[in-house]
Short mmCIF file of C-alpha atoms and ligand atoms in Angstrom, two decimals:
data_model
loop_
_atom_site.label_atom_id
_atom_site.label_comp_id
_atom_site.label_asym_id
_atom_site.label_seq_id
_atom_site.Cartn_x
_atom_site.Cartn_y
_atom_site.Cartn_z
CA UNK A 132 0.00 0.00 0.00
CA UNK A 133 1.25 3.47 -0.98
CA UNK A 134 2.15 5.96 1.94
CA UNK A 135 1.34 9.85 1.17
CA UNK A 136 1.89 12.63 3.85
CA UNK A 137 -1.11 15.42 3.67
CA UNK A 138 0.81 18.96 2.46
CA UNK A 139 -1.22 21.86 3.73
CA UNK A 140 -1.89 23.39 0.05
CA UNK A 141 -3.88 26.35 0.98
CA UNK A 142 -5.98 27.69 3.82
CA UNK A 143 -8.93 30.27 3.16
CA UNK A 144 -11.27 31.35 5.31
CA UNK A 145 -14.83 33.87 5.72
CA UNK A 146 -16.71 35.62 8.17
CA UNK A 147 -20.23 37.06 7.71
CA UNK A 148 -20.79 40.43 7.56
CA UNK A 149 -22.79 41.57 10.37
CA UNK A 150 -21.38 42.14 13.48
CA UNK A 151 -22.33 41.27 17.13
CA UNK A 152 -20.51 43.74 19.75
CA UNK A 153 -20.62 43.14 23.59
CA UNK A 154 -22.75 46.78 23.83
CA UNK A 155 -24.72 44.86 21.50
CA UNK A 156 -25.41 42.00 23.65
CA UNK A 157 -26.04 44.48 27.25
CA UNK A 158 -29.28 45.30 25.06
CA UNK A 159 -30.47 41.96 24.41
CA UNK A 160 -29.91 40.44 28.12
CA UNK A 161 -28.77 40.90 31.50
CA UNK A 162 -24.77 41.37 31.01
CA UNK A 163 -22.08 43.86 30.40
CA UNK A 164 -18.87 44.13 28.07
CA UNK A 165 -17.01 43.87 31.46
CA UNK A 166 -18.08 40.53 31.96
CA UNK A 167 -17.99 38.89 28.35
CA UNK A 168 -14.40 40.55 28.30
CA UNK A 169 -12.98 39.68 31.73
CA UNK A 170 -14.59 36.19 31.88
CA UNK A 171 -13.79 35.36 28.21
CA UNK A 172 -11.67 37.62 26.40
CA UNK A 173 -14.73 38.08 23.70
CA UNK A 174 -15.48 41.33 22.29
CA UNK A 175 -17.38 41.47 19.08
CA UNK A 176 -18.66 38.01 16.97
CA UNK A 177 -19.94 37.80 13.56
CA UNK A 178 -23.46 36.47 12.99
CA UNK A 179 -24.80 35.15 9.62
CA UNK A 180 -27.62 37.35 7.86
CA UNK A 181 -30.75 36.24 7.33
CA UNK A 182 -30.96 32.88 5.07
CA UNK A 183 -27.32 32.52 4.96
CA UNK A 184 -26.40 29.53 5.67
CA UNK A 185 -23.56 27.51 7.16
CA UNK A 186 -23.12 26.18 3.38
CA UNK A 187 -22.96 29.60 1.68
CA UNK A 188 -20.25 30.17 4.59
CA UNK A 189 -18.14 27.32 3.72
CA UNK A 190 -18.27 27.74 0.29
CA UNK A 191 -17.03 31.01 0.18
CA UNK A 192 -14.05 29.89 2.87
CA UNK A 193 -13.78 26.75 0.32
CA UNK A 194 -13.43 28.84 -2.47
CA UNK A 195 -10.67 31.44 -0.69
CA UNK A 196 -8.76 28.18 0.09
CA UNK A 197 -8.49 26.92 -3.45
CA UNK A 198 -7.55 30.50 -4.30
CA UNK A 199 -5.18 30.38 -2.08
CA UNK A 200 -3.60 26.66 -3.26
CA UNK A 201 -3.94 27.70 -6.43
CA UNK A 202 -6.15 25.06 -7.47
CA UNK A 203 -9.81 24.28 -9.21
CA UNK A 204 -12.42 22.99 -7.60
CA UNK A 205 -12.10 19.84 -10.31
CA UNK A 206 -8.73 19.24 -8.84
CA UNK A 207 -10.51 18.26 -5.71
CA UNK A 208 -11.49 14.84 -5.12
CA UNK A 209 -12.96 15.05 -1.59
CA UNK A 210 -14.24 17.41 0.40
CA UNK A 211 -14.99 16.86 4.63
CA UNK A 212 -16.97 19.73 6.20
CA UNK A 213 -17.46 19.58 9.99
CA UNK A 214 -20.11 20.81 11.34
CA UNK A 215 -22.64 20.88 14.25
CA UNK A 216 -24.89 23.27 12.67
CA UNK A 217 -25.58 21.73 8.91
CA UNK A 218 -28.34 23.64 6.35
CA UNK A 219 -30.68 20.75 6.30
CA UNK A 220 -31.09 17.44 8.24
CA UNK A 221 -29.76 15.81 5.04
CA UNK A 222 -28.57 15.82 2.13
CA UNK A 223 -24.83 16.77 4.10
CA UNK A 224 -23.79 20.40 3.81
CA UNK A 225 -20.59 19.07 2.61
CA UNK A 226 -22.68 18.12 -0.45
CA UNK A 227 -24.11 21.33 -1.05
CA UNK A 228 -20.60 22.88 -1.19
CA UNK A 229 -19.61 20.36 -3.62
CA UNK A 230 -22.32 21.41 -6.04
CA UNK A 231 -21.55 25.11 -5.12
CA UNK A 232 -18.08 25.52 -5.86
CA UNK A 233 -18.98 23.08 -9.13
CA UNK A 234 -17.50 20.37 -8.25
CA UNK A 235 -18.82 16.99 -10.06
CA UNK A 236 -16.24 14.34 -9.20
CA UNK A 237 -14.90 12.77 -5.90
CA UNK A 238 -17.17 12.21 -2.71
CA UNK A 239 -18.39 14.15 -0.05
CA UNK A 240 -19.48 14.51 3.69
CA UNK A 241 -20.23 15.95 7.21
CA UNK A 242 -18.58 15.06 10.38
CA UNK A 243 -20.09 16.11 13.50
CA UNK A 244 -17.56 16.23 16.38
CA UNK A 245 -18.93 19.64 17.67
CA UNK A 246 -16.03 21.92 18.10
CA UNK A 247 -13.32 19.19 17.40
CA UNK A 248 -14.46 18.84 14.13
CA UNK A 249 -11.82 20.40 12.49
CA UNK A 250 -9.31 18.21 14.16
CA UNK A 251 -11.28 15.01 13.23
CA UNK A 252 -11.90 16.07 9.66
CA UNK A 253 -8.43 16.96 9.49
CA UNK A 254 -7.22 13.37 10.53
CA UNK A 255 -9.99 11.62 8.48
CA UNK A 256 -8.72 12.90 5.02
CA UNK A 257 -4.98 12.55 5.83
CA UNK A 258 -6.14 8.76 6.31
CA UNK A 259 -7.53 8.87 2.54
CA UNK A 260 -4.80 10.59 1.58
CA UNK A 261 -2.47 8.62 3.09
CA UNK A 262 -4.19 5.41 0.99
CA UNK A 263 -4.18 7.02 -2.00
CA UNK A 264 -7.89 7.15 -2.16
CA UNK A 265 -7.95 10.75 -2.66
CA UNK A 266 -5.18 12.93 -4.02
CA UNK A 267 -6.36 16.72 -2.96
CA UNK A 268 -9.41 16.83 -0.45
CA UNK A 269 -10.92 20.29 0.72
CA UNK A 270 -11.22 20.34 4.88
CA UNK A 271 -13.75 22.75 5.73
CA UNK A 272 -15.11 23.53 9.18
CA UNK A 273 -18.27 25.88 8.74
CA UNK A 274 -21.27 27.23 11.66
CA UNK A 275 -23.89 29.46 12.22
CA UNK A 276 -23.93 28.55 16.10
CA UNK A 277 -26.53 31.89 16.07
CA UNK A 278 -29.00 29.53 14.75
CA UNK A 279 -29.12 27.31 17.75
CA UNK A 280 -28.31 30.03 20.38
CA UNK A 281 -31.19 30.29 23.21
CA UNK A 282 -30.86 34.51 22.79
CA UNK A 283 -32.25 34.77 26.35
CA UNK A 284 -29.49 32.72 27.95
CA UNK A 285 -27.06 35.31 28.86
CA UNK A 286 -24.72 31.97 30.46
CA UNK A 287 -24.22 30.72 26.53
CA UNK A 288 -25.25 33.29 24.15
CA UNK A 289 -22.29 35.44 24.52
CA UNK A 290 -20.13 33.23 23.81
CA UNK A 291 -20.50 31.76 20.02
CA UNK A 292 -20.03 33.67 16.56
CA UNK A 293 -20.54 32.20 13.17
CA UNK A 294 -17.69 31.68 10.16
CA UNK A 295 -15.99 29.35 8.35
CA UNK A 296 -12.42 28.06 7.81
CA UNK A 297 -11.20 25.81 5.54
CA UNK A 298 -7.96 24.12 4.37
CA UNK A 299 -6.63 22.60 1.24
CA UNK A 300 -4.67 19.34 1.42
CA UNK A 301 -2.76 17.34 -0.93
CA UNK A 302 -1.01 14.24 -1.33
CA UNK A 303 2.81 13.93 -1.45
CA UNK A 304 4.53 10.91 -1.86
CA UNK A 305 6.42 9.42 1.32
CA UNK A 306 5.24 9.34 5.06
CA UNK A 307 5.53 11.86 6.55
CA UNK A 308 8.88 13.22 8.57
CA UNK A 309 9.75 15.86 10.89
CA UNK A 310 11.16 17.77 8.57
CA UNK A 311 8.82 17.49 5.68
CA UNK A 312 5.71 19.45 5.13
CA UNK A 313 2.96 17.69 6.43
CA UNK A 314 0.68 16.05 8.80
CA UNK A 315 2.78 14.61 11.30
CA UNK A 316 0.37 13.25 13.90
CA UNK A 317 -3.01 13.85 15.15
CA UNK A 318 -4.72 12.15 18.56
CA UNK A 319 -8.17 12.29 18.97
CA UNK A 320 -10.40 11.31 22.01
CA UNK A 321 -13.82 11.23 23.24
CA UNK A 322 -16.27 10.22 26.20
CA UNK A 323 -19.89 10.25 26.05
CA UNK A 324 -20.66 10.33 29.29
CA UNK A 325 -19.97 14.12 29.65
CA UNK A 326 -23.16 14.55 27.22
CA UNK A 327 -25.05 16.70 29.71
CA UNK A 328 -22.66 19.37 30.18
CA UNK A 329 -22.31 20.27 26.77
CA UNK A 330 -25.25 19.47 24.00
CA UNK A 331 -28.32 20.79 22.09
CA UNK A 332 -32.12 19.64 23.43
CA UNK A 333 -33.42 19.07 20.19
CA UNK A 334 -33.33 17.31 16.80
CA UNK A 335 -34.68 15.15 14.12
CA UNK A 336 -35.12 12.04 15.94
CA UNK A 337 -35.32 13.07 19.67
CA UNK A 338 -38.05 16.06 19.65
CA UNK A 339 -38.31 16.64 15.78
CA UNK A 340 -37.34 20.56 16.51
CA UNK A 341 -33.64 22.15 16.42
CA UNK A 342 -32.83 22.69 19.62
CA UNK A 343 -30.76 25.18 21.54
CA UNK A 344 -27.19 24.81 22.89
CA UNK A 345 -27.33 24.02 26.89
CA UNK A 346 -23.68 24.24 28.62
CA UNK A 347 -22.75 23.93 31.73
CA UNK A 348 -19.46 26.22 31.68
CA UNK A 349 -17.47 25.81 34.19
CA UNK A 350 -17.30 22.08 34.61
CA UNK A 351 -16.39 21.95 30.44
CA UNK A 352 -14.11 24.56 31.37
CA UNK A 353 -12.31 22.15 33.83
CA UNK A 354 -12.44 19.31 31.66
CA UNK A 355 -11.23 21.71 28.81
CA UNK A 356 -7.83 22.11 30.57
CA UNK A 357 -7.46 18.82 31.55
CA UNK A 358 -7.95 16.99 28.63
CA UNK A 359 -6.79 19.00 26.33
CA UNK A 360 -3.47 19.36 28.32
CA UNK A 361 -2.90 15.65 28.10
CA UNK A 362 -3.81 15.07 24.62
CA UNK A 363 -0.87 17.63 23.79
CA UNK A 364 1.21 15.91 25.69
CA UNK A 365 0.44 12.66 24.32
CA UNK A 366 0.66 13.94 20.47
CA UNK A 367 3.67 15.74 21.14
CA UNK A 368 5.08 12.55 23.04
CA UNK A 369 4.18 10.24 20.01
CA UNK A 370 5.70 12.30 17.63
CA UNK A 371 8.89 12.54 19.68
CA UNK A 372 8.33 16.19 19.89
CA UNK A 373 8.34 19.03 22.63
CA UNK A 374 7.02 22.12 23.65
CA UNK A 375 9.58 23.70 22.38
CA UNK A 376 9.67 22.54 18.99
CA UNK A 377 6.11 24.04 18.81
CA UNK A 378 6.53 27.45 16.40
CA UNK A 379 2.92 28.64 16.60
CA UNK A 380 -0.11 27.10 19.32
CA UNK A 381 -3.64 27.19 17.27
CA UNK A 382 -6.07 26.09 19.43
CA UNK A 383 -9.89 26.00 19.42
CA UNK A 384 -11.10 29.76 20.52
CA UNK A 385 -13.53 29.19 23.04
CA UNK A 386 -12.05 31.46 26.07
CA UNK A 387 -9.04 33.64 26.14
CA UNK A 388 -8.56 32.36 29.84
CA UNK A 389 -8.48 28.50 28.76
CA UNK A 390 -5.89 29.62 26.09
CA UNK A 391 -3.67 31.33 28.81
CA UNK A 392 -4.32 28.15 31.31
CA UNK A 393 -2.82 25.46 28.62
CA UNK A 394 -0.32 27.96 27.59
CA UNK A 395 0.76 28.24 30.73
CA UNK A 396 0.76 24.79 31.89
CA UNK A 397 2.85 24.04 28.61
CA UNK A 398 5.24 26.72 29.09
CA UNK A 399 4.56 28.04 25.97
CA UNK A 400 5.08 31.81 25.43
CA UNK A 401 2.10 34.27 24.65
CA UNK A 402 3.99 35.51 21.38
CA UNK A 403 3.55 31.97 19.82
CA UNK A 404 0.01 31.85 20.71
CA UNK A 405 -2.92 32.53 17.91
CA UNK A 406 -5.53 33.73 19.34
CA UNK A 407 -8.76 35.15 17.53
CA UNK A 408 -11.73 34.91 20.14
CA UNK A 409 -11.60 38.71 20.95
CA UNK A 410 -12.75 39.14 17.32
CA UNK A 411 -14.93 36.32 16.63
CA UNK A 412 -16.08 34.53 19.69
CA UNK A 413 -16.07 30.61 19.82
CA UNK A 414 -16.86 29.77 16.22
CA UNK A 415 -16.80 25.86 16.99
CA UNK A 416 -15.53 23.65 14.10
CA UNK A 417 -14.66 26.67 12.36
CA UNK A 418 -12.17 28.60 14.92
CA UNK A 419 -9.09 26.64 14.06
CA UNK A 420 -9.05 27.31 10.23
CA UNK A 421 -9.91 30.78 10.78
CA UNK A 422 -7.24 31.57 13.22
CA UNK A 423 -4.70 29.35 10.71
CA UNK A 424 -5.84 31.64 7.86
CA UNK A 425 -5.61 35.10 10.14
CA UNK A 426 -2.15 33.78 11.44
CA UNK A 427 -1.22 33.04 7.62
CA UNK A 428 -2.23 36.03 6.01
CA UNK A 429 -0.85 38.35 8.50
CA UNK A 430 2.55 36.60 7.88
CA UNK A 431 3.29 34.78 11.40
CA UNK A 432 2.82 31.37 10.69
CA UNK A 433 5.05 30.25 7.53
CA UNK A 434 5.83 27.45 5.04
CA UNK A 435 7.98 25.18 7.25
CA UNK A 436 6.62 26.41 10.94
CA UNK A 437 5.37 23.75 13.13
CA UNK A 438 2.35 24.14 14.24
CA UNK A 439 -0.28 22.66 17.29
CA UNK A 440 -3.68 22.67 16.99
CA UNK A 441 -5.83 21.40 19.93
CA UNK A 442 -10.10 21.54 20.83
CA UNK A 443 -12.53 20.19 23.07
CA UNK A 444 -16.18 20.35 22.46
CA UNK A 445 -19.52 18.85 22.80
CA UNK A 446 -19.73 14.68 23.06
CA UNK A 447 -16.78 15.12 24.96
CA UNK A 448 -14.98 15.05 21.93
CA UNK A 449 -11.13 16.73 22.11
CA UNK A 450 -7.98 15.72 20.45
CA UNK A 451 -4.61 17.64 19.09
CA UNK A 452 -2.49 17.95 15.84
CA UNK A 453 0.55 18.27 14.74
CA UNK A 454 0.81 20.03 11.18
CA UNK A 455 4.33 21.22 9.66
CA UNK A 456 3.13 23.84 7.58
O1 UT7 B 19 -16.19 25.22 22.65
C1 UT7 B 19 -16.68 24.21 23.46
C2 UT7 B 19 -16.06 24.26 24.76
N1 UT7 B 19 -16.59 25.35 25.54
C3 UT7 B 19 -15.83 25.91 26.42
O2 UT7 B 19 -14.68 25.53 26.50
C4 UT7 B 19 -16.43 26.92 27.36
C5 UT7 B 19 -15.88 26.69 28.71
N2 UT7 B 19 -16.44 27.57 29.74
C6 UT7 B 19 -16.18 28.88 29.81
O3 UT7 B 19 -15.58 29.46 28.93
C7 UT7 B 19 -16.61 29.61 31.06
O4 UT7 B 19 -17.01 28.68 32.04
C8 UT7 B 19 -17.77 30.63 30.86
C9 UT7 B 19 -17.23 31.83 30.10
C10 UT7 B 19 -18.88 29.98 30.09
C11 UT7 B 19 -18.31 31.12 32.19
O5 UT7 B 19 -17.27 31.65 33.00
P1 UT7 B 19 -17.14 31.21 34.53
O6 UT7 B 19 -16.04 32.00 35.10
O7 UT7 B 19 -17.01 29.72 34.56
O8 UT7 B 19 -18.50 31.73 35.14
P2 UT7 B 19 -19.67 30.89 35.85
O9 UT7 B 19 -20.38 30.04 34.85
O10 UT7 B 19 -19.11 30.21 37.06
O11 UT7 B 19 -20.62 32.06 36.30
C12 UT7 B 19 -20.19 33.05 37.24
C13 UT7 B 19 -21.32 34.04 37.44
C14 UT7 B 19 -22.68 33.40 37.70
O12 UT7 B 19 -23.35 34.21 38.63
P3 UT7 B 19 -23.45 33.74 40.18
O13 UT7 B 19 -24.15 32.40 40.14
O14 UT7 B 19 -22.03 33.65 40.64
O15 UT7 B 19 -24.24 34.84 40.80
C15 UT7 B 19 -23.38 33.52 36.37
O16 UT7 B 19 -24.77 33.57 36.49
O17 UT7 B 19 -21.47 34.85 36.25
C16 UT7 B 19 -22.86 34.83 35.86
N3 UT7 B 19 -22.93 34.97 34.42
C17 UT7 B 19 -22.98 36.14 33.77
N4 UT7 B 19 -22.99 37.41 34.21
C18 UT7 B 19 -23.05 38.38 33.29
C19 UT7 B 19 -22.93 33.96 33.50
N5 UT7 B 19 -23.00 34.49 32.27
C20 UT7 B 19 -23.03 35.83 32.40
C21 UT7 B 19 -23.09 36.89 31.50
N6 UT7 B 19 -23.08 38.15 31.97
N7 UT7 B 19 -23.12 36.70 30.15
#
């Protein structure tokens, strides 16, 4: 069997429009910019307009990607979107892309891992890549977390934004080394027992309605650092990498403070952090692309750079990456 490492070909990304400040939010229930700020690091979130959906999100962060890896969208031969927060019950979103950006070859499909998504959609086409079974495959991680937002909860609906992030991967021949472009290694986890303290109360089979996102903060915020703490470890460890060979940290943006806590705990320094959540709030699948593509375009993170991704969300689903860009 042929061995291919996935090359990071091009990253895109796109945010709606319309803007959600903290001022914004004091109006709509009992809180203040203090708060959201202090507790959170948050300070403005985008929100998708009316009838856009989390496909016409991930298409356009699809299409920025293959810009960006200069490629066609019949170059593509699979395309993963993750997502918690899909158009339509079925067909997948993923599909709906696909016929968007006019692609008519390959496969396509949604993952749902909640706001590890991007890490297991990440790992899922590196293992068709690394078969052979697709050559370049489009890794998209698109929301519209508004939509399932209870917008009198002031405990939850501060803390989610809508966007999409997506990634372009191709197939080079050879596993992959530590020197080489490339995934290197990814670890993924999860535990359904945590279910309560992080999950939606509706859908198609349990109440036939939507639903609205229920959390229970600070117990997934202690979990958060935990976990997410050892599954760094552990990818680092299998990879027979440290902390130090880390260039840039891109971890799921849920809370500025649980960014600081596993920095900390790491020993990693604040400069090689990326963070985004003071501009776009916890996204969920879609955070890590995004704050690849911001750290991209603004020149920090560089062909070559090593970088760690890492999220926990919903399920309890977490995991880590190790990508050398
Ligand atoms: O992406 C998936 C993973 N998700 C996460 O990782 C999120 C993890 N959790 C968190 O980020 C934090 O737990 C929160 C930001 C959600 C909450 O911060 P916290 O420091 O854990 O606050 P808390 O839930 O313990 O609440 C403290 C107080 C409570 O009031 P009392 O009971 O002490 O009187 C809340 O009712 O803050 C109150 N509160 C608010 N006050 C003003 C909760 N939400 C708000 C609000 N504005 N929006």
């Amino acid at each position: 069997m042929s061995r291919f490492r996935s090359v990071v070909a091009g990253i895109g990304s796109y945010l709606p429009e319309k803007i959600l400040s903290n001022d914004d939010l004091e109006k709509m229930v009992d809180t203040s910019d203090e708060w959201i700020r202090q507790r959170t690091g948050i300070k403005r979130r985008h929100i998708a307009a009316k009838g856009e959906t989390t496909g016409d999100l991930g298409t356009e962060a699809a299409k920025n990607a293959l810009k960006s890896a200069g490629m066609e969208a019949g170059d593509i031969d699979l395309i993963i979107l993750a997502t918690a927060t899909p158009d339509l019950t079925f067909p997948a979103t993923a599909t709906i892309i696909q016929a968007n950006i006019g692609m008519v070859r390959g496969f396509a499909f949604d993952l749902n891992a909640v706001c590890s998504g991007f890490l297991y959609a990440l790992a899922t086409a590196d293992s068709f890549i690394a078969r052979g079974q697709a050559r370049n495959a489009l890794v998209i991680g698109a929301e519209t977390f508004s939509r399932i937002l209870d917008w009198e909860d002031r405990t939850t609906c501060v803390l989610f934004g809508d966007g999409a992030g997506a990634v372009v991967l191709t197939g080079e021949p050879g596993a992959p080394g530590m020197g080489e472009r490339g995934i290197i290694h990814s670890y993924l986890r999860s535990d359904g027992r945590f279910t309560d303290l992080l999950y939606v109360d509706g859908g198609p089979s349990k109440t036939q309605t939507v639903g609205h996102l229920r959390m229970s903060g600070n117990q997934v915020f202690r979990h958060a650092i935990t976990n997410i703490a050892a599954s760094i470890a552990k990818v680092l460890d299998d990879a027979g990498l440290t902390v130090s060979d880390v260039d840039w940290f891109v971890p799921h943006q849920a809370n500025q403070r649980i960014l600081e806590g596993i920095s900390r705990r790491l020993g990693l320094p604040e400069e090689r952090v990326v963070s985004t959540v003071a501009e776009q709030g916890n996204t969920s699948a879609a955070s890590i692309p995004l704050a690849l593509d911001t750290a991209s375009r603004d020149g920090r993170i560089k062909k070559g750079d090593l970088v760690l991704m890492e999220a926990l969300g919903g399920g309890f689903t977490w995991g880590a990456a190790l990508v050398r860009m």
